[in-house]
């Protein structure tokens, strides 16, 4: 992809980071899944079930932890649809806001970010 197109995608993605009206804002339980709200514009290198690698730009909205797997849920900018990405299939992740690239321990990075965001939301509620 050309640099200017990538920059446009990143700029567009960061404008979508404002928490959506219908985006989850509290942790919740859905059956066997623990769902954490998650906000972020991410570029991910993802390998699908058939082993095909793709690069995706995702506006992340939630992190779902379930029996034996974790899903990153969000809007896939390629098709404007909501998708769930298995975290164990993400080979590389780049945070569009900070430029931080994560190659290892992606699951840990996502969990720590979700926990940090939850802490910030609780702190904001106390101030309000």
PDB file of C-alpha atoms in Angstrom:
ATOM      1  CA  UNK A   1       0.000   0.000   0.000  1.00  0.00           C
ATOM      2  CA  UNK A   2       1.269   3.502  -0.789  1.00  0.00           C
ATOM      3  CA  UNK A   3       2.428   5.602   2.147  1.00  0.00           C
ATOM      4  CA  UNK A   4      -0.148   8.358   1.535  1.00  0.00           C
ATOM      5  CA  UNK A   5      -2.977   5.832   1.484  1.00  0.00           C
ATOM      6  CA  UNK A   6      -1.716   4.252   4.693  1.00  0.00           C
ATOM      7  CA  UNK A   7      -1.548   7.711   6.290  1.00  0.00           C
ATOM      8  CA  UNK A   8      -5.130   8.451   5.177  1.00  0.00           C
ATOM      9  CA  UNK A   9      -6.318   5.153   6.677  1.00  0.00           C
ATOM     10  CA  UNK A  10      -4.537   5.932   9.947  1.00  0.00           C
ATOM     11  CA  UNK A  11      -5.967   9.456  10.106  1.00  0.00           C
ATOM     12  CA  UNK A  12      -9.455   8.156   9.309  1.00  0.00           C
ATOM     13  CA  UNK A  13      -9.099   5.431  11.913  1.00  0.00           C
ATOM     14  CA  UNK A  14      -8.027   7.800  14.664  1.00  0.00           C
ATOM     15  CA  UNK A  15     -11.036  10.040  13.980  1.00  0.00           C
ATOM     16  CA  UNK A  16     -13.259   7.015  14.651  1.00  0.00           C
ATOM     17  CA  UNK A  17     -11.722   6.412  18.062  1.00  0.00           C
ATOM     18  CA  UNK A  18     -14.345   8.436  19.873  1.00  0.00           C
ATOM     19  CA  UNK A  19     -16.292   5.981  21.931  1.00  0.00           C
ATOM     20  CA  UNK A  20     -19.393   5.009  19.937  1.00  0.00           C
ATOM     21  CA  UNK A  21     -22.864   5.472  21.366  1.00  0.00           C
ATOM     22  CA  UNK A  22     -23.583   1.763  21.084  1.00  0.00           C
ATOM     23  CA  UNK A  23     -20.054   0.608  21.979  1.00  0.00           C
ATOM     24  CA  UNK A  24     -19.779  -1.351  25.211  1.00  0.00           C
ATOM     25  CA  UNK A  25     -18.577   0.734  28.148  1.00  0.00           C
ATOM     26  CA  UNK A  26     -18.629  -1.785  31.000  1.00  0.00           C
ATOM     27  CA  UNK A  27     -17.205  -5.215  31.540  1.00  0.00           C
ATOM     28  CA  UNK A  28     -19.866  -7.872  31.177  1.00  0.00           C
ATOM     29  CA  UNK A  29     -20.377 -11.615  31.063  1.00  0.00           C
ATOM     30  CA  UNK A  30     -21.954 -13.232  27.976  1.00  0.00           C
ATOM     31  CA  UNK A  31     -22.351 -16.942  28.666  1.00  0.00           C
ATOM     32  CA  UNK A  32     -18.808 -18.290  29.053  1.00  0.00           C
ATOM     33  CA  UNK A  33     -17.248 -15.067  27.729  1.00  0.00           C
ATOM     34  CA  UNK A  34     -15.878 -12.192  29.800  1.00  0.00           C
ATOM     35  CA  UNK A  35     -16.139  -9.052  27.642  1.00  0.00           C
ATOM     36  CA  UNK A  36     -13.925  -6.018  28.228  1.00  0.00           C
ATOM     37  CA  UNK A  37     -14.550  -2.682  26.491  1.00  0.00           C
ATOM     38  CA  UNK A  38     -11.558  -1.730  24.350  1.00  0.00           C
ATOM     39  CA  UNK A  39     -10.913   1.432  22.359  1.00  0.00           C
ATOM     40  CA  UNK A  40      -8.177   1.678  19.782  1.00  0.00           C
ATOM     41  CA  UNK A  41      -7.251   2.005  16.129  1.00  0.00           C
ATOM     42  CA  UNK A  42      -5.017  -0.922  15.274  1.00  0.00           C
ATOM     43  CA  UNK A  43      -3.226  -2.273  12.251  1.00  0.00           C
ATOM     44  CA  UNK A  44      -2.912  -6.037  12.570  1.00  0.00           C
ATOM     45  CA  UNK A  45      -1.195  -8.748  10.577  1.00  0.00           C
ATOM     46  CA  UNK A  46      -3.702 -11.583  10.789  1.00  0.00           C
ATOM     47  CA  UNK A  47      -3.652 -15.186   9.593  1.00  0.00           C
ATOM     48  CA  UNK A  48      -7.085 -16.616   8.803  1.00  0.00           C
ATOM     49  CA  UNK A  49      -8.266 -20.189   9.384  1.00  0.00           C
ATOM     50  CA  UNK A  50      -6.958 -21.294   5.982  1.00  0.00           C
ATOM     51  CA  UNK A  51      -3.497 -19.860   6.752  1.00  0.00           C
ATOM     52  CA  UNK A  52      -3.815 -16.806   4.505  1.00  0.00           C
ATOM     53  CA  UNK A  53      -2.004 -13.738   5.889  1.00  0.00           C
ATOM     54  CA  UNK A  54      -3.688 -10.337   5.625  1.00  0.00           C
ATOM     55  CA  UNK A  55      -3.106  -6.857   6.986  1.00  0.00           C
ATOM     56  CA  UNK A  56      -6.196  -5.332   8.608  1.00  0.00           C
ATOM     57  CA  UNK A  57      -7.067  -1.903   9.972  1.00  0.00           C
ATOM     58  CA  UNK A  58      -9.442  -2.298  12.880  1.00  0.00           C
ATOM     59  CA  UNK A  59     -11.313   0.112  15.116  1.00  0.00           C
ATOM     60  CA  UNK A  60     -11.271  -2.087  18.209  1.00  0.00           C
ATOM     61  CA  UNK A  61     -14.334  -2.018  20.481  1.00  0.00           C
ATOM     62  CA  UNK A  62     -14.052  -5.041  22.781  1.00  0.00           C
ATOM     63  CA  UNK A  63     -11.864  -7.855  23.977  1.00  0.00           C
ATOM     64  CA  UNK A  64     -13.655 -11.156  24.629  1.00  0.00           C
ATOM     65  CA  UNK A  65     -12.010 -13.773  26.831  1.00  0.00           C
ATOM     66  CA  UNK A  66     -13.586 -17.199  26.674  1.00  0.00           C
ATOM     67  CA  UNK A  67     -12.824 -20.839  27.188  1.00  0.00           C
ATOM     68  CA  UNK A  68      -9.500 -21.416  25.480  1.00  0.00           C
ATOM     69  CA  UNK A  69      -9.514 -18.342  23.260  1.00  0.00           C
ATOM     70  CA  UNK A  70      -9.581 -14.564  23.115  1.00  0.00           C
ATOM     71  CA  UNK A  71     -11.223 -12.413  20.442  1.00  0.00           C
ATOM     72  CA  UNK A  72     -10.570  -8.803  19.496  1.00  0.00           C
ATOM     73  CA  UNK A  73     -13.851  -7.350  18.264  1.00  0.00           C
ATOM     74  CA  UNK A  74     -14.133  -4.251  16.153  1.00  0.00           C
ATOM     75  CA  UNK A  75     -14.880  -2.599  12.858  1.00  0.00           C
ATOM     76  CA  UNK A  76     -12.782  -3.940   9.989  1.00  0.00           C
ATOM     77  CA  UNK A  77     -12.028  -0.888   7.843  1.00  0.00           C
ATOM     78  CA  UNK A  78     -11.675  -3.048   4.705  1.00  0.00           C
ATOM     79  CA  UNK A  79     -15.337  -4.021   4.643  1.00  0.00           C
ATOM     80  CA  UNK A  80     -16.882  -1.652   7.221  1.00  0.00           C
ATOM     81  CA  UNK A  81     -18.226  -4.657   9.082  1.00  0.00           C
ATOM     82  CA  UNK A  82     -17.934  -5.757  12.678  1.00  0.00           C
ATOM     83  CA  UNK A  83     -15.576  -8.726  13.028  1.00  0.00           C
ATOM     84  CA  UNK A  84     -13.977 -10.817  15.698  1.00  0.00           C
ATOM     85  CA  UNK A  85     -10.283 -11.643  15.312  1.00  0.00           C
ATOM     86  CA  UNK A  86      -8.741 -14.525  17.233  1.00  0.00           C
ATOM     87  CA  UNK A  87      -5.859 -13.023  19.176  1.00  0.00           C
ATOM     88  CA  UNK A  88      -3.719 -16.145  18.718  1.00  0.00           C
ATOM     89  CA  UNK A  89      -3.832 -15.501  14.954  1.00  0.00           C
ATOM     90  CA  UNK A  90      -2.567 -11.919  15.211  1.00  0.00           C
ATOM     91  CA  UNK A  91       1.128 -11.974  14.320  1.00  0.00           C
ATOM     92  CA  UNK A  92       1.808  -8.243  14.593  1.00  0.00           C
ATOM     93  CA  UNK A  93      -0.111  -5.297  15.953  1.00  0.00           C
ATOM     94  CA  UNK A  94       0.495  -1.561  15.572  1.00  0.00           C
ATOM     95  CA  UNK A  95      -1.270   1.055  17.662  1.00  0.00           C
ATOM     96  CA  UNK A  96      -2.280   3.860  15.264  1.00  0.00           C
ATOM     97  CA  UNK A  97      -2.298   6.446  18.062  1.00  0.00           C
ATOM     98  CA  UNK A  98       1.188   5.813  19.414  1.00  0.00           C
ATOM     99  CA  UNK A  99       2.901   3.935  16.585  1.00  0.00           C
ATOM    100  CA  UNK A 100       3.872   1.202  19.056  1.00  0.00           C
ATOM    101  CA  UNK A 101       4.464  -2.127  17.281  1.00  0.00           C
ATOM    102  CA  UNK A 102       3.895  -5.377  19.190  1.00  0.00           C
ATOM    103  CA  UNK A 103       5.339  -8.628  17.803  1.00  0.00           C
ATOM    104  CA  UNK A 104       5.282 -10.787  20.926  1.00  0.00           C
ATOM    105  CA  UNK A 105       2.936 -11.215  23.868  1.00  0.00           C
ATOM    106  CA  UNK A 106       0.090  -9.589  21.943  1.00  0.00           C
ATOM    107  CA  UNK A 107      -2.482 -11.171  24.243  1.00  0.00           C
ATOM    108  CA  UNK A 108      -0.758  -9.659  27.297  1.00  0.00           C
ATOM    109  CA  UNK A 109      -0.525  -6.224  25.648  1.00  0.00           C
ATOM    110  CA  UNK A 110      -4.233  -6.261  24.771  1.00  0.00           C
ATOM    111  CA  UNK A 111      -5.240  -7.311  28.312  1.00  0.00           C
ATOM    112  CA  UNK A 112      -3.059  -4.654  29.931  1.00  0.00           C
ATOM    113  CA  UNK A 113      -4.481  -1.986  27.632  1.00  0.00           C
ATOM    114  CA  UNK A 114      -8.071  -3.092  28.361  1.00  0.00           C
ATOM    115  CA  UNK A 115      -7.351  -2.993  32.108  1.00  0.00           C
ATOM    116  CA  UNK A 116      -5.710   0.447  31.833  1.00  0.00           C
ATOM    117  CA  UNK A 117      -8.711   1.789  29.894  1.00  0.00           C
ATOM    118  CA  UNK A 118     -11.126   0.341  32.489  1.00  0.00           C
ATOM    119  CA  UNK A 119      -9.160   2.050  35.257  1.00  0.00           C
ATOM    120  CA  UNK A 120      -9.283   5.375  33.357  1.00  0.00           C
ATOM    121  CA  UNK A 121     -13.069   5.023  32.874  1.00  0.00           C
ATOM    122  CA  UNK A 122     -13.589   4.353  36.607  1.00  0.00           C
ATOM    123  CA  UNK A 123     -11.439   7.356  37.507  1.00  0.00           C
ATOM    124  CA  UNK A 124     -13.405   9.581  35.089  1.00  0.00           C
ATOM    125  CA  UNK A 125     -16.701   8.394  36.627  1.00  0.00           C
ATOM    126  CA  UNK A 126     -15.502   9.284  40.124  1.00  0.00           C
ATOM    127  CA  UNK A 127     -14.577  12.799  38.965  1.00  0.00           C
ATOM    128  CA  UNK A 128     -17.927  13.340  37.252  1.00  0.00           C
TER     129      UNK A 128
END
